[in-house]
Amino acid sequence: MRARGVSFEQGAFSLVRLTALGSKTWYAFKEKHRTLEIFLFLLLQLLFMKIKIVCGIGQKKVGTKKGTVGGVLILVSFLLMPFSDLSADSSIPRYVLGIYDSQQQKPRLLSDNEGVEEFDSHDGEVNPIQQNLAVVLNHMGYLVEQLDIRNHPLPDAETMKRYAMVISWFRFDITVPNPEKYVPWVELQVKEGRKFLVLEYPGIEDNLRNLLSLKKRLYRAIGLEFGNSFRSKTNRIQLVNKISEMVEFEHLLRPPFPWYDLFRPLNVNIKSYLTVKYWLDKKSESIMVMTSPQGGMVAPGYLLFSEAAPPFRKKWKINPFLLMKSLLKSKFPIPDVTTIKGKRIFYSHIDGDGFRSISSVQYKKIAAEVILEKIIQKFPGIPIGVSVVVGDIDPDWWGNPKFIEIAREIFSQPNVEAATHTYTHPYQWQRWNRSSAYAPLGAFRYEREIDESIEWIEEHLLPSDKQVKLVYWSGDTTPPEEALVRVENFGKDHLNGGDSRKDNDYPSYTTVAPLMRPAGKRWQIFTSASNENLYTALWTAKFHGFRNVIQTFENTNSPIRLAPVNVYYHFYIAEKVASMQSLEQVLDWVQQQDLYMIYPSEYVQLVRGFISTELYELEPALFEIRNRGTLQTFRLDLGKVDLERSQGVRAIHQVNGNEYIDLDPEVEKPRIAIMR
């Protein structure tokens, strides 16, 4: 009985199939013998060419040589197994580039008072993408790096390889510097397969004729034809169609609608979520919100709703989670810093302000004594990070021997982790003439605030088995890169900033902070919730207000788990009876939850793991995880874990319809496979 002939196509199919099956077996070989691998790969390529010539592949008639060809291809497929995952040499891009204009910055207000919280004009990281979108992208596993188009050049092609998507967000109709270079750069990103998202204005004004063609080219790159504008009688603009799930997330669309530019789709791959027109004019129909294989656009007036008066609260019109998922379609295990072993993470920390304040809670005691007795010792099962402002304790400044004794007692508690809140409590970290609580104006020194404060605490306050773990940033909590570098070079890490809220007063995801902010080439790690200062109108009223942080904890857990539980406050919360009761109420709530409790420094290391994690797709739906540090939780928003093909997976937990995966810390490079 003669075997059936195998066609070239059948043999090629066998090659692909067997290569995929063999990739896991030969992966270790490829890692250790890279030079030999390249040599053999080139040799096999020459062998393929020889086979095609000898067997006449590509001619009209192959004849009896079909079986020979198919058999040879199957044989070669086994030889090619070590090289089947060459694509795994590059990690999956986990960075998003956000382009903004620093001249369009506005302050972010999170306090309940009527004033405006100011940011230094030199703080280039305060921008709409960092304020509003970074938290969404962090949740999806991405890091957001910023580019101030006003002061920095466009990245070159090699640098751009790290980015999965580019987002531009210009609040006003301005023209970027060198538009004749900017638009071709945008076109190049799209050509190389990188999504480009235009939020509000494109950065190219069309009031000058020589820029109109550039503006059309920019929109053409993402699949839109740009036309004229409709700028009169906005009460005659009507909605043609809308997908409410996308365009009415936190705020309903109501007339009058803003004037608009005319956008029409250039191909059938455009997905329109909102279309408007001018009264009865059919030809005036225009897309206002769309996505395409090349990127997307949200036109001015359809992105955010902003209050016109203080406190200038915002709400999303667009659904940022749905928009980002429709563009990025991330189908990889997502590093997650909210959960350990299926339980939501809890950590708590105290800023040193008010250590020596007189308390009305207990007669003749300072706030630090009250916190020690009523919080630290009353809740011994709750780990807590405690910092001091050294100027409050040091007798050469404002301290005395009694304060030293109290601080030593606090740091000796088994559930306390030590930190510094600097030496003199600087209020501004970015300004030239920085002020602080204790140092004279202009006397600011990084060495004193960081190095000397750490050394003084470790020498005078800590038991021999403890050391300072973190620097808790003071004041405006926006240190420049120079300060971050100094802390890290000293062998420590840092925390604070962010001021995250989602409660009845601030119900929007726009006020939920991301995990971090970029500062040069460094990352500042943010806290996961606001402290009592922002719930009490900057410590002027509503002293019971800190209890409302529970709303933030609940709202950032469901329907989307965005953040851990972070009980964060100052010593001065023990000044007043109402504020102290609010803290006790919060901690009572904590004890009723099923939480995984860690120290602040452990949380910071999890975020460091989020930053350093590299994901490699070895074969379709099989991912290897490298350089994750102490991070052991990954999440699947799409699909389910294939345990048979996975390695180093200890357990899987279901939370909010997603799979939270526990990894084995002993496995250096675990693999997570997703069912196909």
PDB file of C-alpha atoms in Angstrom, residues 371-564:
ATOM      1  CA  ILE A 371      -1.510  57.913  67.996  1.00  0.00           C
ATOM      2  CA  LEU A 372       0.816  55.515  69.811  1.00  0.00           C
ATOM      3  CA  GLU A 373      -1.769  54.502  72.413  1.00  0.00           C
ATOM      4  CA  LYS A 374      -5.021  54.654  70.466  1.00  0.00           C
ATOM      5  CA  ILE A 375      -3.875  53.459  67.039  1.00  0.00           C
ATOM      6  CA  ILE A 376      -0.487  51.722  66.918  1.00  0.00           C
ATOM      7  CA  GLN A 377      -0.882  49.783  70.175  1.00  0.00           C
ATOM      8  CA  LYS A 378      -4.662  49.367  69.908  1.00  0.00           C
ATOM      9  CA  PHE A 379      -4.379  47.747  66.453  1.00  0.00           C
ATOM     10  CA  PRO A 380      -1.250  45.574  66.753  1.00  0.00           C
ATOM     11  CA  GLY A 381      -2.249  43.451  63.779  1.00  0.00           C
ATOM     12  CA  ILE A 382      -2.171  46.399  61.400  1.00  0.00           C
ATOM     13  CA  PRO A 383       1.280  47.105  59.918  1.00  0.00           C
ATOM     14  CA  ILE A 384       2.007  50.794  59.633  1.00  0.00           C
ATOM     15  CA  GLY A 385       4.747  53.035  58.299  1.00  0.00           C
ATOM     16  CA  VAL A 386       5.589  55.972  60.584  1.00  0.00           C
ATOM     17  CA  SER A 387       7.677  58.993  59.672  1.00  0.00           C
ATOM     18  CA  VAL A 388       8.853  62.037  61.594  1.00  0.00           C
ATOM     19  CA  VAL A 389      10.006  65.486  60.585  1.00  0.00           C
ATOM     20  CA  VAL A 390      13.437  65.487  62.210  1.00  0.00           C
ATOM     21  CA  GLY A 391      13.165  69.196  63.029  1.00  0.00           C
ATOM     22  CA  ASP A 392      10.277  68.273  65.370  1.00  0.00           C
ATOM     23  CA  ILE A 393      12.442  65.839  67.339  1.00  0.00           C
ATOM     24  CA  ASP A 394      16.010  67.176  67.166  1.00  0.00           C
ATOM     25  CA  PRO A 395      16.732  69.306  70.278  1.00  0.00           C
ATOM     26  CA  ASP A 396      18.919  71.566  68.153  1.00  0.00           C
ATOM     27  CA  TRP A 397      15.753  72.577  66.282  1.00  0.00           C
ATOM     28  CA  TRP A 398      12.281  72.276  67.857  1.00  0.00           C
ATOM     29  CA  GLY A 399      12.604  68.990  69.703  1.00  0.00           C
ATOM     30  CA  ASN A 400      13.471  67.940  73.239  1.00  0.00           C
ATOM     31  CA  PRO A 401      14.393  64.730  75.136  1.00  0.00           C
ATOM     32  CA  LYS A 402      10.720  63.908  75.738  1.00  0.00           C
ATOM     33  CA  PHE A 403       9.954  63.941  72.023  1.00  0.00           C
ATOM     34  CA  ILE A 404      12.941  61.661  71.403  1.00  0.00           C
ATOM     35  CA  GLU A 405      11.621  59.224  74.023  1.00  0.00           C
ATOM     36  CA  ILE A 406       8.144  59.160  72.447  1.00  0.00           C
ATOM     37  CA  ALA A 407       9.561  58.654  68.965  1.00  0.00           C
ATOM     38  CA  ARG A 408      11.749  55.799  70.166  1.00  0.00           C
ATOM     39  CA  GLU A 409       8.738  54.138  71.775  1.00  0.00           C
ATOM     40  CA  ILE A 410       6.771  54.421  68.517  1.00  0.00           C
ATOM     41  CA  PHE A 411       9.568  52.995  66.363  1.00  0.00           C
ATOM     42  CA  SER A 412      10.126  50.111  68.816  1.00  0.00           C
ATOM     43  CA  GLN A 413       6.623  48.756  68.190  1.00  0.00           C
ATOM     44  CA  PRO A 414       6.702  45.461  66.244  1.00  0.00           C
ATOM     45  CA  ASN A 415       4.069  46.616  63.734  1.00  0.00           C
ATOM     46  CA  VAL A 416       5.889  49.869  62.862  1.00  0.00           C
ATOM     47  CA  GLU A 417       8.141  50.473  59.857  1.00  0.00           C
ATOM     48  CA  ALA A 418      10.366  53.571  59.986  1.00  0.00           C
ATOM     49  CA  ALA A 419      10.428  56.391  57.438  1.00  0.00           C
ATOM     50  CA  THR A 420      11.502  60.020  57.230  1.00  0.00           C
ATOM     51  CA  HIS A 421       9.313  62.985  56.384  1.00  0.00           C
ATOM     52  CA  THR A 422      12.478  65.045  55.762  1.00  0.00           C
ATOM     53  CA  TYR A 423      14.380  67.334  58.147  1.00  0.00           C
ATOM     54  CA  THR A 424      12.597  70.687  57.763  1.00  0.00           C
ATOM     55  CA  HIS A 425       9.461  69.734  55.778  1.00  0.00           C
ATOM     56  CA  PRO A 426       9.930  71.611  52.458  1.00  0.00           C
ATOM     57  CA  TYR A 427       6.671  72.959  51.031  1.00  0.00           C
ATOM     58  CA  GLN A 428       7.824  73.277  47.415  1.00  0.00           C
ATOM     59  CA  TRP A 429      10.301  70.916  45.781  1.00  0.00           C
ATOM     60  CA  GLN A 430      10.443  72.383  42.280  1.00  0.00           C
ATOM     61  CA  ARG A 431      10.910  76.100  42.946  1.00  0.00           C
ATOM     62  CA  TRP A 432      14.190  77.981  43.078  1.00  0.00           C
ATOM     63  CA  ASN A 433      13.510  79.657  46.444  1.00  0.00           C
ATOM     64  CA  ARG A 434      11.992  76.736  48.334  1.00  0.00           C
ATOM     65  CA  SER A 435      10.337  77.352  51.682  1.00  0.00           C
ATOM     66  CA  SER A 436       9.868  74.844  54.477  1.00  0.00           C
ATOM     67  CA  ALA A 437       8.268  74.559  57.881  1.00  0.00           C
ATOM     68  CA  TYR A 438      11.477  75.202  59.823  1.00  0.00           C
ATOM     69  CA  ALA A 439      14.380  76.231  57.564  1.00  0.00           C
ATOM     70  CA  PRO A 440      14.867  79.905  56.589  1.00  0.00           C
ATOM     71  CA  LEU A 441      13.904  80.849  53.046  1.00  0.00           C
ATOM     72  CA  GLY A 442      16.642  79.877  50.619  1.00  0.00           C
ATOM     73  CA  ALA A 443      18.324  77.467  53.086  1.00  0.00           C
ATOM     74  CA  PHE A 444      17.097  74.347  51.300  1.00  0.00           C
ATOM     75  CA  ARG A 445      19.618  71.523  50.848  1.00  0.00           C
ATOM     76  CA  TYR A 446      18.882  68.045  49.441  1.00  0.00           C
ATOM     77  CA  GLU A 447      21.617  66.596  51.608  1.00  0.00           C
ATOM     78  CA  ARG A 448      19.938  67.770  54.803  1.00  0.00           C
ATOM     79  CA  GLU A 449      16.381  66.867  53.810  1.00  0.00           C
ATOM     80  CA  ILE A 450      17.269  63.360  52.632  1.00  0.00           C
ATOM     81  CA  ASP A 451      20.681  62.087  53.752  1.00  0.00           C
ATOM     82  CA  GLU A 452      20.918  63.827  57.126  1.00  0.00           C
ATOM     83  CA  SER A 453      17.308  63.145  58.087  1.00  0.00           C
ATOM     84  CA  ILE A 454      17.754  59.412  57.421  1.00  0.00           C
ATOM     85  CA  GLU A 455      21.037  59.289  59.336  1.00  0.00           C
ATOM     86  CA  TRP A 456      19.641  61.221  62.323  1.00  0.00           C
ATOM     87  CA  ILE A 457      16.596  58.953  62.648  1.00  0.00           C
ATOM     88  CA  GLU A 458      18.660  55.772  62.373  1.00  0.00           C
ATOM     89  CA  GLU A 459      21.239  57.021  64.866  1.00  0.00           C
ATOM     90  CA  HIS A 460      18.966  58.542  67.506  1.00  0.00           C
ATOM     91  CA  LEU A 461      15.519  56.921  67.230  1.00  0.00           C
ATOM     92  CA  LEU A 462      15.622  53.379  65.842  1.00  0.00           C
ATOM     93  CA  PRO A 463      16.403  50.090  67.577  1.00  0.00           C
ATOM     94  CA  SER A 464      19.410  48.236  66.180  1.00  0.00           C
ATOM     95  CA  ASP A 465      17.290  45.834  64.106  1.00  0.00           C
ATOM     96  CA  LYS A 466      15.480  48.564  62.160  1.00  0.00           C
ATOM     97  CA  GLN A 467      16.373  51.109  59.513  1.00  0.00           C
ATOM     98  CA  VAL A 468      14.583  53.829  57.587  1.00  0.00           C
ATOM     99  CA  LYS A 469      12.820  52.223  54.641  1.00  0.00           C
ATOM    100  CA  LEU A 470      11.265  55.171  52.801  1.00  0.00           C
ATOM    101  CA  VAL A 471      11.248  58.917  52.341  1.00  0.00           C
ATOM    102  CA  TYR A 472       7.700  60.301  52.522  1.00  0.00           C
ATOM    103  CA  TRP A 473       7.720  63.446  50.367  1.00  0.00           C
ATOM    104  CA  SER A 474       6.480  66.598  52.089  1.00  0.00           C
ATOM    105  CA  GLY A 475       4.635  69.724  50.940  1.00  0.00           C
ATOM    106  CA  ASP A 476       3.562  69.704  47.311  1.00  0.00           C
ATOM    107  CA  THR A 477       5.013  66.157  46.955  1.00  0.00           C
ATOM    108  CA  THR A 478       6.418  66.847  43.468  1.00  0.00           C
ATOM    109  CA  PRO A 479      10.157  66.292  43.855  1.00  0.00           C
ATOM    110  CA  PRO A 480      12.326  66.708  40.753  1.00  0.00           C
ATOM    111  CA  GLU A 481      14.440  63.917  39.334  1.00  0.00           C
ATOM    112  CA  GLU A 482      17.458  65.149  41.278  1.00  0.00           C
ATOM    113  CA  ALA A 483      15.711  64.414  44.590  1.00  0.00           C
ATOM    114  CA  LEU A 484      14.607  60.934  43.500  1.00  0.00           C
ATOM    115  CA  VAL A 485      18.134  60.094  42.380  1.00  0.00           C
ATOM    116  CA  ARG A 486      19.554  61.202  45.742  1.00  0.00           C
ATOM    117  CA  VAL A 487      17.150  58.952  47.680  1.00  0.00           C
ATOM    118  CA  GLU A 488      17.788  55.942  45.460  1.00  0.00           C
ATOM    119  CA  ASN A 489      21.566  56.451  45.527  1.00  0.00           C
ATOM    120  CA  PHE A 490      21.317  56.430  49.325  1.00  0.00           C
ATOM    121  CA  GLY A 491      19.830  52.938  49.085  1.00  0.00           C
ATOM    122  CA  LYS A 492      16.279  53.966  50.046  1.00  0.00           C
ATOM    123  CA  ASP A 493      12.988  54.392  48.216  1.00  0.00           C
ATOM    124  CA  HIS A 494      10.176  56.920  48.417  1.00  0.00           C
ATOM    125  CA  LEU A 495       6.411  57.420  48.538  1.00  0.00           C
ATOM    126  CA  ASN A 496       3.695  60.122  48.525  1.00  0.00           C
ATOM    127  CA  GLY A 497       1.812  62.297  46.066  1.00  0.00           C
ATOM    128  CA  GLY A 498      -1.185  61.458  43.921  1.00  0.00           C
ATOM    129  CA  ASP A 499      -4.041  62.501  46.253  1.00  0.00           C
ATOM    130  CA  SER A 500      -6.425  59.881  44.899  1.00  0.00           C
ATOM    131  CA  ARG A 501     -10.154  60.292  45.559  1.00  0.00           C
ATOM    132  CA  LYS A 502     -13.419  58.816  44.318  1.00  0.00           C
ATOM    133  CA  ASP A 503     -16.178  59.680  46.741  1.00  0.00           C
ATOM    134  CA  ASN A 504     -19.499  61.523  46.834  1.00  0.00           C
ATOM    135  CA  ASP A 505     -17.786  64.906  46.543  1.00  0.00           C
ATOM    136  CA  TYR A 506     -15.395  63.760  43.793  1.00  0.00           C
ATOM    137  CA  PRO A 507     -17.245  60.893  42.077  1.00  0.00           C
ATOM    138  CA  SER A 508     -15.200  60.745  38.870  1.00  0.00           C
ATOM    139  CA  TYR A 509     -12.340  58.508  37.814  1.00  0.00           C
ATOM    140  CA  THR A 510     -10.548  61.725  36.811  1.00  0.00           C
ATOM    141  CA  THR A 511      -9.529  62.172  40.457  1.00  0.00           C
ATOM    142  CA  VAL A 512      -8.180  58.645  40.901  1.00  0.00           C
ATOM    143  CA  ALA A 513      -4.399  58.875  40.779  1.00  0.00           C
ATOM    144  CA  PRO A 514      -2.153  56.578  38.757  1.00  0.00           C
ATOM    145  CA  LEU A 515       0.535  54.420  40.324  1.00  0.00           C
ATOM    146  CA  MET A 516       3.303  56.924  39.653  1.00  0.00           C
ATOM    147  CA  ARG A 517       4.466  59.966  37.763  1.00  0.00           C
ATOM    148  CA  PRO A 518       7.558  60.299  35.573  1.00  0.00           C
ATOM    149  CA  ALA A 519      10.269  62.672  36.761  1.00  0.00           C
ATOM    150  CA  GLY A 520      12.958  62.692  34.121  1.00  0.00           C
ATOM    151  CA  LYS A 521      14.121  59.097  33.812  1.00  0.00           C
ATOM    152  CA  ARG A 522      12.856  58.174  37.273  1.00  0.00           C
ATOM    153  CA  TRP A 523       9.429  57.289  38.660  1.00  0.00           C
ATOM    154  CA  GLN A 524       7.857  58.810  41.742  1.00  0.00           C
ATOM    155  CA  ILE A 525       5.600  56.252  43.445  1.00  0.00           C
ATOM    156  CA  PHE A 526       2.208  57.642  44.464  1.00  0.00           C
ATOM    157  CA  THR A 527       0.047  56.787  47.454  1.00  0.00           C
ATOM    158  CA  SER A 528      -3.232  54.990  46.813  1.00  0.00           C
ATOM    159  CA  ALA A 529      -5.602  57.402  48.593  1.00  0.00           C
ATOM    160  CA  SER A 530      -5.811  60.954  49.911  1.00  0.00           C
ATOM    161  CA  ASN A 531      -5.045  61.850  53.511  1.00  0.00           C
ATOM    162  CA  GLU A 532      -7.218  63.732  55.986  1.00  0.00           C
ATOM    163  CA  ASN A 533      -5.853  67.125  54.906  1.00  0.00           C
ATOM    164  CA  LEU A 534      -7.891  67.037  51.706  1.00  0.00           C
ATOM    165  CA  TYR A 535     -11.005  65.745  53.462  1.00  0.00           C
ATOM    166  CA  THR A 536     -10.943  68.628  55.967  1.00  0.00           C
ATOM    167  CA  ALA A 537     -10.579  71.617  53.612  1.00  0.00           C
ATOM    168  CA  LEU A 538      -6.837  71.715  54.271  1.00  0.00           C
ATOM    169  CA  TRP A 539      -7.389  71.224  58.005  1.00  0.00           C
ATOM    170  CA  THR A 540      -9.801  74.131  58.396  1.00  0.00           C
ATOM    171  CA  ALA A 541     -13.257  72.487  58.618  1.00  0.00           C
ATOM    172  CA  LYS A 542     -15.209  69.200  58.509  1.00  0.00           C
ATOM    173  CA  PHE A 543     -12.789  67.522  60.897  1.00  0.00           C
ATOM    174  CA  HIS A 544     -14.836  64.326  60.738  1.00  0.00           C
ATOM    175  CA  GLY A 545     -14.332  64.245  56.948  1.00  0.00           C
ATOM    176  CA  PHE A 546     -11.653  61.562  56.814  1.00  0.00           C
ATOM    177  CA  ARG A 547     -14.302  58.892  57.295  1.00  0.00           C
ATOM    178  CA  ASN A 548     -15.334  59.553  53.700  1.00  0.00           C
ATOM    179  CA  VAL A 549     -12.127  57.903  52.511  1.00  0.00           C
ATOM    180  CA  ILE A 550     -14.087  54.664  52.944  1.00  0.00           C
ATOM    181  CA  GLN A 551     -16.114  55.707  49.892  1.00  0.00           C
ATOM    182  CA  THR A 552     -12.897  55.922  47.893  1.00  0.00           C
ATOM    183  CA  PHE A 553     -11.859  52.468  49.094  1.00  0.00           C
ATOM    184  CA  GLU A 554     -15.194  51.004  47.995  1.00  0.00           C
ATOM    185  CA  ASN A 555     -15.377  52.863  44.682  1.00  0.00           C
ATOM    186  CA  THR A 556     -11.866  51.832  43.650  1.00  0.00           C
ATOM    187  CA  ASN A 557     -12.641  48.174  44.326  1.00  0.00           C
ATOM    188  CA  SER A 558     -15.832  47.668  42.351  1.00  0.00           C
ATOM    189  CA  PRO A 559     -16.716  47.432  39.524  1.00  0.00           C
ATOM    190  CA  ILE A 560     -12.998  47.912  38.768  1.00  0.00           C
ATOM    191  CA  ARG A 561     -10.277  47.182  41.314  1.00  0.00           C
ATOM    192  CA  LEU A 562      -7.937  50.093  40.682  1.00  0.00           C
ATOM    193  CA  ALA A 563      -6.028  50.536  43.920  1.00  0.00           C
ATOM    194  CA  PRO A 564      -5.157  48.984  47.282  1.00  0.00           C
TER     195      PRO A 564
END
